[in-house]
XYZ file of C-alpha atoms in Angstrom:
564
model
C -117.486 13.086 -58.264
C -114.885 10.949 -56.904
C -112.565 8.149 -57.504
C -113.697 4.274 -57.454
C -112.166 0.928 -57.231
C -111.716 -2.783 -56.958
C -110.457 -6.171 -57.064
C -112.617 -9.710 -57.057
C -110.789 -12.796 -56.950
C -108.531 -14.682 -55.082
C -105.870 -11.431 -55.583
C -108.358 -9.275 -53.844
C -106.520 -7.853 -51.083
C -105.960 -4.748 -48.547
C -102.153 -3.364 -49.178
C -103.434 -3.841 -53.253
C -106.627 -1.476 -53.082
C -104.771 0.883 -50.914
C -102.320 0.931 -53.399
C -104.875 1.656 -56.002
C -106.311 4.266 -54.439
C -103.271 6.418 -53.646
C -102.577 6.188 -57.171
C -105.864 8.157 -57.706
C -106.450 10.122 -54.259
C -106.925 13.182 -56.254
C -110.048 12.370 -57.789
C -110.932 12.271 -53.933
C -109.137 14.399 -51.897
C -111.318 14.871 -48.644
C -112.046 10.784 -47.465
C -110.767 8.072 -48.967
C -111.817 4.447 -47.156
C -112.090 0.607 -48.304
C -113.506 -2.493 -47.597
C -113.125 -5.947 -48.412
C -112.932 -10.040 -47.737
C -109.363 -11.053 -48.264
C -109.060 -13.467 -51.322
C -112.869 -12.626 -52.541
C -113.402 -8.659 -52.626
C -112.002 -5.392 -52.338
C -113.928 -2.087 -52.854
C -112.279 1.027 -52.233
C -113.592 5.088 -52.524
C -111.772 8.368 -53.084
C -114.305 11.149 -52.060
C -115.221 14.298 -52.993
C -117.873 15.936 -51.150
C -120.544 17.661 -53.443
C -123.733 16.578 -51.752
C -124.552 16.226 -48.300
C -121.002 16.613 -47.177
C -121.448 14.845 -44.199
C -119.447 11.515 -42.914
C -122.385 9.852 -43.235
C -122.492 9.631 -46.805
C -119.084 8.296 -47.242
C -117.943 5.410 -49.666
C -117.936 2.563 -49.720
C -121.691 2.648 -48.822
C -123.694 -0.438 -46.993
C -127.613 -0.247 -47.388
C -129.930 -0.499 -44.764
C -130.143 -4.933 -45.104
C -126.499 -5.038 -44.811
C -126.646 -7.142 -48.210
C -125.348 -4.132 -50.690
C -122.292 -2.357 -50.867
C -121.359 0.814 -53.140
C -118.933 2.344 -54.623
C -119.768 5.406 -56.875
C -118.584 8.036 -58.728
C -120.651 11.074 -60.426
C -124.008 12.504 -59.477
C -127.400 11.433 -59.819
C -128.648 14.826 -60.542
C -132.606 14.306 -60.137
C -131.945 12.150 -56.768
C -134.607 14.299 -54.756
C -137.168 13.149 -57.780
C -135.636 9.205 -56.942
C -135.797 9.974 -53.503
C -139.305 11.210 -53.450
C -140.569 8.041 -55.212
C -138.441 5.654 -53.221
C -139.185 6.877 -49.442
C -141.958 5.451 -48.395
C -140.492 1.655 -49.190
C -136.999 2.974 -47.309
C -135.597 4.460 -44.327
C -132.802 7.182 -45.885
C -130.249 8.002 -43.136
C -128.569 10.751 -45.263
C -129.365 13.631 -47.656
C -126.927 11.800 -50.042
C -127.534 10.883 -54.030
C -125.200 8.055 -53.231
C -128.195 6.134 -50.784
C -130.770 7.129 -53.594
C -129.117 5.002 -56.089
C -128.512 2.065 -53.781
C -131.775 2.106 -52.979
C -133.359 2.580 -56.463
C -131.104 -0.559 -57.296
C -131.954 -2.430 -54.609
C -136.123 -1.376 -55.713
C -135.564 -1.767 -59.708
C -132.518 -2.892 -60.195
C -130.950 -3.062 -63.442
C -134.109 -0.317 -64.646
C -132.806 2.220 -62.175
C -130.360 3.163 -64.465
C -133.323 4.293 -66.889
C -134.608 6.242 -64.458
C -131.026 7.776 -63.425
C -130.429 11.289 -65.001
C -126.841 12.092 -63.883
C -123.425 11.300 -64.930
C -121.871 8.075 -63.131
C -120.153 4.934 -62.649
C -121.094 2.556 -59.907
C -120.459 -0.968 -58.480
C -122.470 -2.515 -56.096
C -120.968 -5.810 -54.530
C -124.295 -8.271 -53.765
C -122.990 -10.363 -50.580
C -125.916 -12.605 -50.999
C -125.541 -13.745 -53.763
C -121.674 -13.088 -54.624
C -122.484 -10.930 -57.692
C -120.757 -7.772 -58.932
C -122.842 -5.425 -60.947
C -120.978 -2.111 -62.217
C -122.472 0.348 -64.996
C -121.620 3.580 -66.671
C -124.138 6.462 -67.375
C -125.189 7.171 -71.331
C -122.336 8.869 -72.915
C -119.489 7.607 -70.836
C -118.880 11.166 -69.001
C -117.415 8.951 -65.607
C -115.128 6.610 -66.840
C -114.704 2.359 -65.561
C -111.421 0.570 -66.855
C -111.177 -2.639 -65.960
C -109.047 -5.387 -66.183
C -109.646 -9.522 -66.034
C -107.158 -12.217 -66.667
C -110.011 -15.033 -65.832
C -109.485 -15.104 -62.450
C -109.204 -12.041 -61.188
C -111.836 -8.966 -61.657
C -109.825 -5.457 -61.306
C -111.785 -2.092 -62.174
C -110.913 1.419 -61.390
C -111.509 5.193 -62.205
C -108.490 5.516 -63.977
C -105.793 3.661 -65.886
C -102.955 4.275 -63.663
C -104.976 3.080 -60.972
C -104.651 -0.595 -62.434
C -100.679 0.063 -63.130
C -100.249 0.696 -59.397
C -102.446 -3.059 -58.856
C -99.582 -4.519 -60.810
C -101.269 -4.762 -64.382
C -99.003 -4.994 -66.772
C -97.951 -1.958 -68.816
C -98.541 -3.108 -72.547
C -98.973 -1.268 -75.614
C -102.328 -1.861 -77.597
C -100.554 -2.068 -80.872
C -103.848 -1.534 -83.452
C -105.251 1.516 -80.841
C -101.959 3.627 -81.462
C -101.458 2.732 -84.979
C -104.952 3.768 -85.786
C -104.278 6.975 -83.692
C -101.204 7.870 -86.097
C -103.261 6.809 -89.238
C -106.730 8.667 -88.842
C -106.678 10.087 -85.279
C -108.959 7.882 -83.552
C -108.633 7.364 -79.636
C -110.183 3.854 -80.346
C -113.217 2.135 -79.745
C -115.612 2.621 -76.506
C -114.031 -0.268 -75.233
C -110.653 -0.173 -76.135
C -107.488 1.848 -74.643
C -103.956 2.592 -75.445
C -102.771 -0.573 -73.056
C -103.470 -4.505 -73.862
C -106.102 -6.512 -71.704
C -107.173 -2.788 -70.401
C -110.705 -1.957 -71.469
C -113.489 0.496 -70.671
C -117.038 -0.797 -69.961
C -118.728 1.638 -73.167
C -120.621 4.909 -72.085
C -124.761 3.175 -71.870
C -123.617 -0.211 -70.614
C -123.720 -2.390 -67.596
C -121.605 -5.318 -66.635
C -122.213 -8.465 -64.043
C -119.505 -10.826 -62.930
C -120.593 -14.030 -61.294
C -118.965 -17.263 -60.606
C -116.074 -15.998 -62.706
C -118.322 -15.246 -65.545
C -118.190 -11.812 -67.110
C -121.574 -10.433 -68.866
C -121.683 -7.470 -70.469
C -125.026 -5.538 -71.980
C -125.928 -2.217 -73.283
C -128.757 -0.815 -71.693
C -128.757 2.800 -73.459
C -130.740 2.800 -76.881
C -130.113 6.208 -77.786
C -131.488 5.006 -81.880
C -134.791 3.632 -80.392
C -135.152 6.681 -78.361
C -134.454 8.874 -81.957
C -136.342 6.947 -84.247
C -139.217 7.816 -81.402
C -138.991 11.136 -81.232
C -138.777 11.649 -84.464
C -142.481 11.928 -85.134
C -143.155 13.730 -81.695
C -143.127 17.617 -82.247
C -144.142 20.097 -79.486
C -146.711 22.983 -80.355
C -144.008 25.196 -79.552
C -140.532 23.833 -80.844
C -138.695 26.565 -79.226
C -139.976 27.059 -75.887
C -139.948 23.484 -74.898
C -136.403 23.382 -76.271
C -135.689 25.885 -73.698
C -137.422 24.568 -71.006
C -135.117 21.552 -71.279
C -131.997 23.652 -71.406
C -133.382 25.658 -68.464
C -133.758 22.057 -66.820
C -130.531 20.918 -67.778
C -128.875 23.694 -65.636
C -131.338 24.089 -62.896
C -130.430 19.955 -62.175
C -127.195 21.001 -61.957
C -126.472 23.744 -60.103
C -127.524 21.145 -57.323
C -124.655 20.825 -54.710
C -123.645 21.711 -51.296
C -120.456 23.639 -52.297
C -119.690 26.674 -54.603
C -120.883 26.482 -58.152
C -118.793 27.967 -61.235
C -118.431 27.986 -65.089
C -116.234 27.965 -67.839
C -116.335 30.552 -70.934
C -114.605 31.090 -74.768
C -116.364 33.666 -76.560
C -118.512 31.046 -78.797
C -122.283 30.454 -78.983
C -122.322 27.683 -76.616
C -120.423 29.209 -73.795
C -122.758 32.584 -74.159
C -125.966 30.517 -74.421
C -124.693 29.069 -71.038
C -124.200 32.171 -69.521
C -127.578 33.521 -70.434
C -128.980 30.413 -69.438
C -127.335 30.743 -66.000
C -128.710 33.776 -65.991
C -132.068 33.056 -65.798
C -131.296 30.891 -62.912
C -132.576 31.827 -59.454
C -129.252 31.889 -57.591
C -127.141 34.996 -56.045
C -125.033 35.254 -59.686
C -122.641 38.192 -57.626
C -121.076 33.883 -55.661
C -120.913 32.765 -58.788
C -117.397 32.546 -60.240
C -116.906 32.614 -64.236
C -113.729 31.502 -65.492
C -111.484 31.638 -68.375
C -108.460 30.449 -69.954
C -105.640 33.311 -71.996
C -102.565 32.720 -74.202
C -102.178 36.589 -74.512
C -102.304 35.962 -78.045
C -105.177 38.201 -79.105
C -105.089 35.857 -82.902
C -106.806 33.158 -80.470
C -107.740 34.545 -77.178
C -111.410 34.763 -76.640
C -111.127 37.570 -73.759
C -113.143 40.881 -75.449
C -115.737 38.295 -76.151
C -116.063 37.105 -72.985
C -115.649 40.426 -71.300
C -118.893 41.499 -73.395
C -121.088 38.529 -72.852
C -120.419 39.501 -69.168
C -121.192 43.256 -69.459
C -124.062 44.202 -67.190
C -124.171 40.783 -65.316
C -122.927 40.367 -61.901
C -120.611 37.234 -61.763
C -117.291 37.146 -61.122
C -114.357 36.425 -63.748
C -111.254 34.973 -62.950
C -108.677 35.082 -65.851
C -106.380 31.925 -66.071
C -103.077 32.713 -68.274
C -101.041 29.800 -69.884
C -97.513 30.741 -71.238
C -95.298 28.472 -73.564
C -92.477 28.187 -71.183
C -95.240 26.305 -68.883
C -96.270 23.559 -71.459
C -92.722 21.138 -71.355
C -93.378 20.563 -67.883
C -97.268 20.652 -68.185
C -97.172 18.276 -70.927
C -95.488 15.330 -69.770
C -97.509 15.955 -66.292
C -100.627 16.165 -68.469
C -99.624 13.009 -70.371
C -98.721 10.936 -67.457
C -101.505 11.681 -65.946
C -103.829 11.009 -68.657
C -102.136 7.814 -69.388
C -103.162 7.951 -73.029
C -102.835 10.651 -75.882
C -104.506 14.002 -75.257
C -105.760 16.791 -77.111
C -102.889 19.073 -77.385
C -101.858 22.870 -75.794
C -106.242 23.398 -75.588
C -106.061 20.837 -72.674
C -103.262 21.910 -71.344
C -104.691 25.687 -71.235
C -108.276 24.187 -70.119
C -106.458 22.495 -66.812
C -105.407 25.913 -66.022
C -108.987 27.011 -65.402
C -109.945 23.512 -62.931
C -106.126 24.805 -61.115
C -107.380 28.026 -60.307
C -111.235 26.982 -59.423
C -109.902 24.610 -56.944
C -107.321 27.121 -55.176
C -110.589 29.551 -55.430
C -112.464 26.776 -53.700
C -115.195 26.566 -56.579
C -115.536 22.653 -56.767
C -117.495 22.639 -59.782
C -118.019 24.282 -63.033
C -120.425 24.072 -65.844
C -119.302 24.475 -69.504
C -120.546 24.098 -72.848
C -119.162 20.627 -73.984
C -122.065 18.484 -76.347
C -123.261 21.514 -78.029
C -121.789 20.603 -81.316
C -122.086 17.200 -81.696
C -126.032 17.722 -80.856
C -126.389 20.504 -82.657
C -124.337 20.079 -85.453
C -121.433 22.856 -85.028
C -118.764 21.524 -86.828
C -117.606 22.411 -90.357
C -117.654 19.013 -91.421
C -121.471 18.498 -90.826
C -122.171 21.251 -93.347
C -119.734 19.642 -96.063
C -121.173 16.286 -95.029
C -117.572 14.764 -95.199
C -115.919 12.234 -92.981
C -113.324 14.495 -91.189
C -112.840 14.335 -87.690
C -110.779 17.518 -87.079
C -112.381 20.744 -88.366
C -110.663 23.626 -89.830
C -108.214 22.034 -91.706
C -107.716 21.485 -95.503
C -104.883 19.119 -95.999
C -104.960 15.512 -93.693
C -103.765 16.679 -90.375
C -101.773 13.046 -90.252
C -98.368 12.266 -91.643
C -98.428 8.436 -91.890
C -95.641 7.833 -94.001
C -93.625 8.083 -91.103
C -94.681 5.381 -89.765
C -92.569 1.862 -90.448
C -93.995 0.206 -93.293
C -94.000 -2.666 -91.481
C -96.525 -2.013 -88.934
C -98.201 1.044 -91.427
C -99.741 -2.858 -93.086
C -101.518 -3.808 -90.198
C -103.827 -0.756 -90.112
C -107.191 -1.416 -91.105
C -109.820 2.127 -91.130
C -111.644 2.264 -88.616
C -115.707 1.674 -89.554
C -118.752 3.308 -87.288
C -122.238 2.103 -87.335
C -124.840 4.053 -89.105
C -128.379 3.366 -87.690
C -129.493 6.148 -89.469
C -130.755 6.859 -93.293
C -129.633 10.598 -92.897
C -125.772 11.028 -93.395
C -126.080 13.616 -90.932
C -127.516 11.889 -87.938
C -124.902 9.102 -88.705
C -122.155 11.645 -88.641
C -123.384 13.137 -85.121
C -123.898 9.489 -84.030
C -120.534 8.849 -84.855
C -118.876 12.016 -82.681
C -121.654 11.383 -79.788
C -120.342 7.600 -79.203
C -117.451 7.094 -80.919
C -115.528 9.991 -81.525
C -115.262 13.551 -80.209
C -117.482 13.012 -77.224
C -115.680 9.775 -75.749
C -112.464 11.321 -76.509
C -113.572 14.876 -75.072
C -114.891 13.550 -71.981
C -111.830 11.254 -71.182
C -109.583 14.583 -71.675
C -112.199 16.811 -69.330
C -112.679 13.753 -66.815
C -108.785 13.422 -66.326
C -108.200 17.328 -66.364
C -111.194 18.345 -63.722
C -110.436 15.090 -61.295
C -106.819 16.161 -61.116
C -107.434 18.992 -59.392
C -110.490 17.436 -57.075
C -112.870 19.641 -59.456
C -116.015 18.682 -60.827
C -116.941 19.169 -64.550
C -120.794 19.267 -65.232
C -121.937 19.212 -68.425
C -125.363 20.910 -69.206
C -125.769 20.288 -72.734
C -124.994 16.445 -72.746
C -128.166 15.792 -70.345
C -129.436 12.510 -72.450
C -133.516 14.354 -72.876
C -131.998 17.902 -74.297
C -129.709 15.980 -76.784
C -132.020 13.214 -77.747
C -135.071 15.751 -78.831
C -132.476 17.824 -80.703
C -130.518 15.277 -82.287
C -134.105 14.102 -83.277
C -135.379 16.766 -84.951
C -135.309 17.439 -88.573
C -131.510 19.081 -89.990
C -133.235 22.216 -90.906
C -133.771 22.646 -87.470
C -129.791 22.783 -87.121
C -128.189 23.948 -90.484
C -130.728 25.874 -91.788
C -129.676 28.376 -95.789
C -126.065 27.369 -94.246
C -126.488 28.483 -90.946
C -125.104 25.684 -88.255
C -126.522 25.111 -84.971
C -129.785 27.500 -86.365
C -132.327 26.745 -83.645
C -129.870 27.024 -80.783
C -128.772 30.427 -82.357
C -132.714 31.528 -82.449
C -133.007 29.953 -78.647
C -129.726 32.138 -77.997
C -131.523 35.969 -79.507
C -133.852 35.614 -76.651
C -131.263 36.408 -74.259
C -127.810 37.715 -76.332
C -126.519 40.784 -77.873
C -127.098 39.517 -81.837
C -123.177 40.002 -82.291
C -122.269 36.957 -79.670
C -125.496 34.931 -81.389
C -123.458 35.373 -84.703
C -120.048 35.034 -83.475
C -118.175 32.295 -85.881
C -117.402 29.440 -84.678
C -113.297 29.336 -84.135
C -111.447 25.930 -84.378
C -108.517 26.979 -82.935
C -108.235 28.394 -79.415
C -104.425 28.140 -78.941
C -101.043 29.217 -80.567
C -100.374 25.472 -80.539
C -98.676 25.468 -84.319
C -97.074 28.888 -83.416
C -95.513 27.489 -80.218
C -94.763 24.279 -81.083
C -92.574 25.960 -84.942
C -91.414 28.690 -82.969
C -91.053 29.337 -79.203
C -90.560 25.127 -78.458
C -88.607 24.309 -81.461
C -85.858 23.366 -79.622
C -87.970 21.299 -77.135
C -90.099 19.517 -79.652
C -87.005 18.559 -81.532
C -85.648 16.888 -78.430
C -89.384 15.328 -77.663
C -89.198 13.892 -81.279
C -85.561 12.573 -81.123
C -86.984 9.841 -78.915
C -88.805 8.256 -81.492
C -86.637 7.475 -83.863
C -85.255 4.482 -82.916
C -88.953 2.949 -81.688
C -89.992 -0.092 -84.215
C -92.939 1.891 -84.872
C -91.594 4.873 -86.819
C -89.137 5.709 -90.088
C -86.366 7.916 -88.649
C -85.569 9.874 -92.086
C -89.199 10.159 -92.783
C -89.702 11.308 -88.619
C -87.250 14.190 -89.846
C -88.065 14.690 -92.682
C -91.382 16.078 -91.784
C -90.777 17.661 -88.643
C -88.329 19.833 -90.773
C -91.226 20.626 -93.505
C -93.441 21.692 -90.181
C -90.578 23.873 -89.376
C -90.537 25.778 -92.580
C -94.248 26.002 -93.028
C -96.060 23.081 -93.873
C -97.888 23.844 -90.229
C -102.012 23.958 -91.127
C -102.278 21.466 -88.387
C -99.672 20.753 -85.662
C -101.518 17.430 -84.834
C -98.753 14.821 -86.214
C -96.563 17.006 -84.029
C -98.365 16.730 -80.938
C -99.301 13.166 -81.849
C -95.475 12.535 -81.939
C -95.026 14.708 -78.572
C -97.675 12.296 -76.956
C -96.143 9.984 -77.745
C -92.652 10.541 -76.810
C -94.115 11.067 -73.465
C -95.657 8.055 -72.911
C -93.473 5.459 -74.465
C -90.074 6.183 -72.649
């Protein structure tokens, strides 16, 4: 995983891709190098090592003709399968997955990426013929913003990347209003910032003679509406042999191995899982994140799904006299809103894997939304928080004004059954996108690596296929994966409830940072977006009780952060 960028046009210069990449060298801490054609093209690579850590697999990568040149972030995690098919056409110089996808391109091109099962995002500059063609794996885990004013072509890894090219710093008016209104991050190609956009998770781009052409090349629905009719003899078992799959592919890498754990089905199904993997478990490091709160902490389940299994656990403790000055460091970083204390604890655990020298970790992220964990599937409503009664947004503090431009936002439903449209929804448009971008930003910042077992695109396009009794089952959620999960747990973790809150966010944020959060908020009230009465009005309700949710809060604390 590592840190790409670039700049096509007659802007395309050297001091101007160094300067992006210093702006992300931490995605890449152990080479960073660039190349490019003043006033035509500038690539440029933040690396970290993962597989074949040799020089010789450094970025920005020219294939064997001397025609190709690649920049690329993520893993292609069945490259030795590529490989295997590819090597008796080509001459491979390195044990890299980075020469196995220039090569497959170069042999299929645009089709590789079918045949791709990884997380990634790629550009590969085509000398001959002066064409840039960039793409992003199917559900968007490695992220490609880019920016184009018509003449010039700027991409890059992350968002502050294209501040340090000079991009102007803009607020995307309709993203953040819809984020105060209904919580939405925005659309798979939208940001926070004007003219910056995201080529969408399943998508490809080509930019030639100044022309931009973008195409999706992921059909997750035509994949469903496939599989639908396709059942195995033995639902279970081949279910598991996917999983199993899943993990094996990605325990691949030349450098230590780890995972993350709560005390929830996913995370214990992971560590079973792992388990069964053949691997010395006593060099493999678990970790988890503590608020010494034992209302959320997850530690006495954790501690017993590790009884009697020999990995390692490293506790990571968060306190609240840590989150002022991790917050606005979290939300610069980021560059766009963020999910709250949660993140903020989760960073803690990538902080201590990298001092412990544990470059990447597995966790349980895509369970849910494949699965079909969350409350809201059950009640078959249109929530997209969980847990909460009462609408976790306070728009009436917003200026009436600009509370008259929002329009609700509307998601596709290729589906007849309100349930598959609901996951379909949180897979593309919703909790994954936003979950990723959070996870991406957190990992990267600490030169970590975040792999993500249960999001491989064959384990969540059989279950997301099969029928919902097969997930909620006499009002049981995620029932096969809990009958998958006997096989190997103690029933009491199999049966563990799922928990939507993981934090004393509300606590903190009425209590121990009252006096900070007041201050955070203060800054608002004179921005054109907000209602300063209204502003206090509520934050003084949240004070004496009205707390269910603390998202307006941290919505308001996010925002504070980034809009001074």
């Amino acid at each position: 995983m590592c840190g790409i960028a670039g700049i096509i046009g007659p802007k395309a210069n050297k001091l101007t891709i160094l300067k992006m990449l210093e702006a992300q060298k931490h995605r890449g801490p152990d080479f960073t190098a660039d190349w490019e054609i003043e006033g035509k093209i500038a690539l440029g690579h933040n690396r970290l090592s993962i597989i074949d850590l040799s020089s010789n697999a450094n970025q920005p990568f020219t294939s064997e003709c001397k025609n190709f040149i690649l920049v690329f972030n993520g893993e292609i995690y069945n490259y030795i399968e590529l490989k295997n098919e590819l090597q008796t056409k080509y001459l491979f110089k390195t044990q890299s997955d980075t020469e196995v996808l220039l090569n497959a391109y170069i042999e299929w091109g645009e089709s590789c990426l079918d045949k791709c099962n990884g997380m990634f995002s790629f550009a590969i500059w085509n000398k001959k013929e002066q064409t840039l063609f960039a793409a992003r794996d199917r559900f968007g885990v490695k992220p490609f913003y880019y920016y184009f004013d018509h003449s010039t072509f700027y991409f890059a890894s992350e968002i502050n990347t294209l501040f340090a090219a000079g991009i102007p710093k803009a607020t995307h008016d309709k993203v953040w209003l819809n984020f105060f209104s209904e919580g939405s991050y925005g659309l798979p190609n939208e940001t926070f910032w004007q003219n910056i956009e995201q080529l969408p998770g399943g998508h490809f781009l080509t930019l030639k003679d100044n022309s931009l052409q973008l195409k999706k090349w992921y059909h997750f629905e035509d994949s469903i509406f496939l599989l639908q009719n396709q059942f195995d003899k033995n639902e279970e078992e081949y279910i598991i042999h996917l999983l199993l799959k899943s993990i094996n592919l990605r325990f691949r890498a030349d450098v230590p191995v780890g995972f993350n754990l709560s005390g929830g089905l996913d995370s214990s199904t992971l560590l079973a899982l792992i388990d069964q993997q053949d691997i010395d478990k006593s060099a493999v490091e678990a970790f988890t994140f503590i608020t010494n709160d034992e209302r959320y902490d997850e530690i006495k389940w954790v501690k017993a799904m590790l009884e009697n299994r020999s990995f390692h656990l490293t506790i990571c403790p968060l306190s609240a006299k840590e989150i002022p000055g991790l917050s606005l460091k979290m939300a610069l970083h980021q560059a766009e809103p963020y999910g709250g204390i949660p993140t903020i604890a989760y960073s803690k655990i990538f902080q201590t894997s990298s001092q412990n020298g544990v470059k990447v970790l597995l966790d349980g992220q895509g369970s849910d939304e494949a699965w079909a964990g969350y409350d809201y599937y059950l009640h078959n409503n249109q929530n997209v928080i969980q847990g909460v009664s009462k609408s976790p947004f306070r728009t009436n503090v917003i200026d009436k004004d600009f509370a008259n431009e929002y329009h609700k936002t509307s998601y596709p439903k290729p589906f007849e059954e309100d349930l598959l449209n609901l996951q379909y929804r949180d897979l593309f448009y919703t909790k994954i996108p936003r979950a990723l971008r959070f996870n991406d930003r957190v990992s990267m910042l600490y030169g970590t690596e975040l792999r993500e077992p249960f999001l491989d695109y064959e384990l969540v396009e059989y279950v997301f296929s099969r029928p919902n009794d097969f997930k909620i089952k006499n009002g049981v959620q995620k029932w096969m994966l809990r009958k998958i999960a006997e096989k190997f747990l103690q029933k009491k973790l199999v049966l563990t409830p799922k928990r939507p809150l993981q934090t004393p966010q509300r606590e903190w944020l009425s209590e121990d940072l009252k006096d900070w959060v007041v201050a955070e908020v203060e800054l608002l009230k004179n921005h054109r977006w907000f209602d300063s009465k209204t502003l206090q009005t509520e934050l003084d309700l949240f004070f004496k009780g009205d707390n269910q949710s603390s998202f307006h809060i941290w919505q308001w604390i996010n925002a504070a952060q980034l809009l001074k």
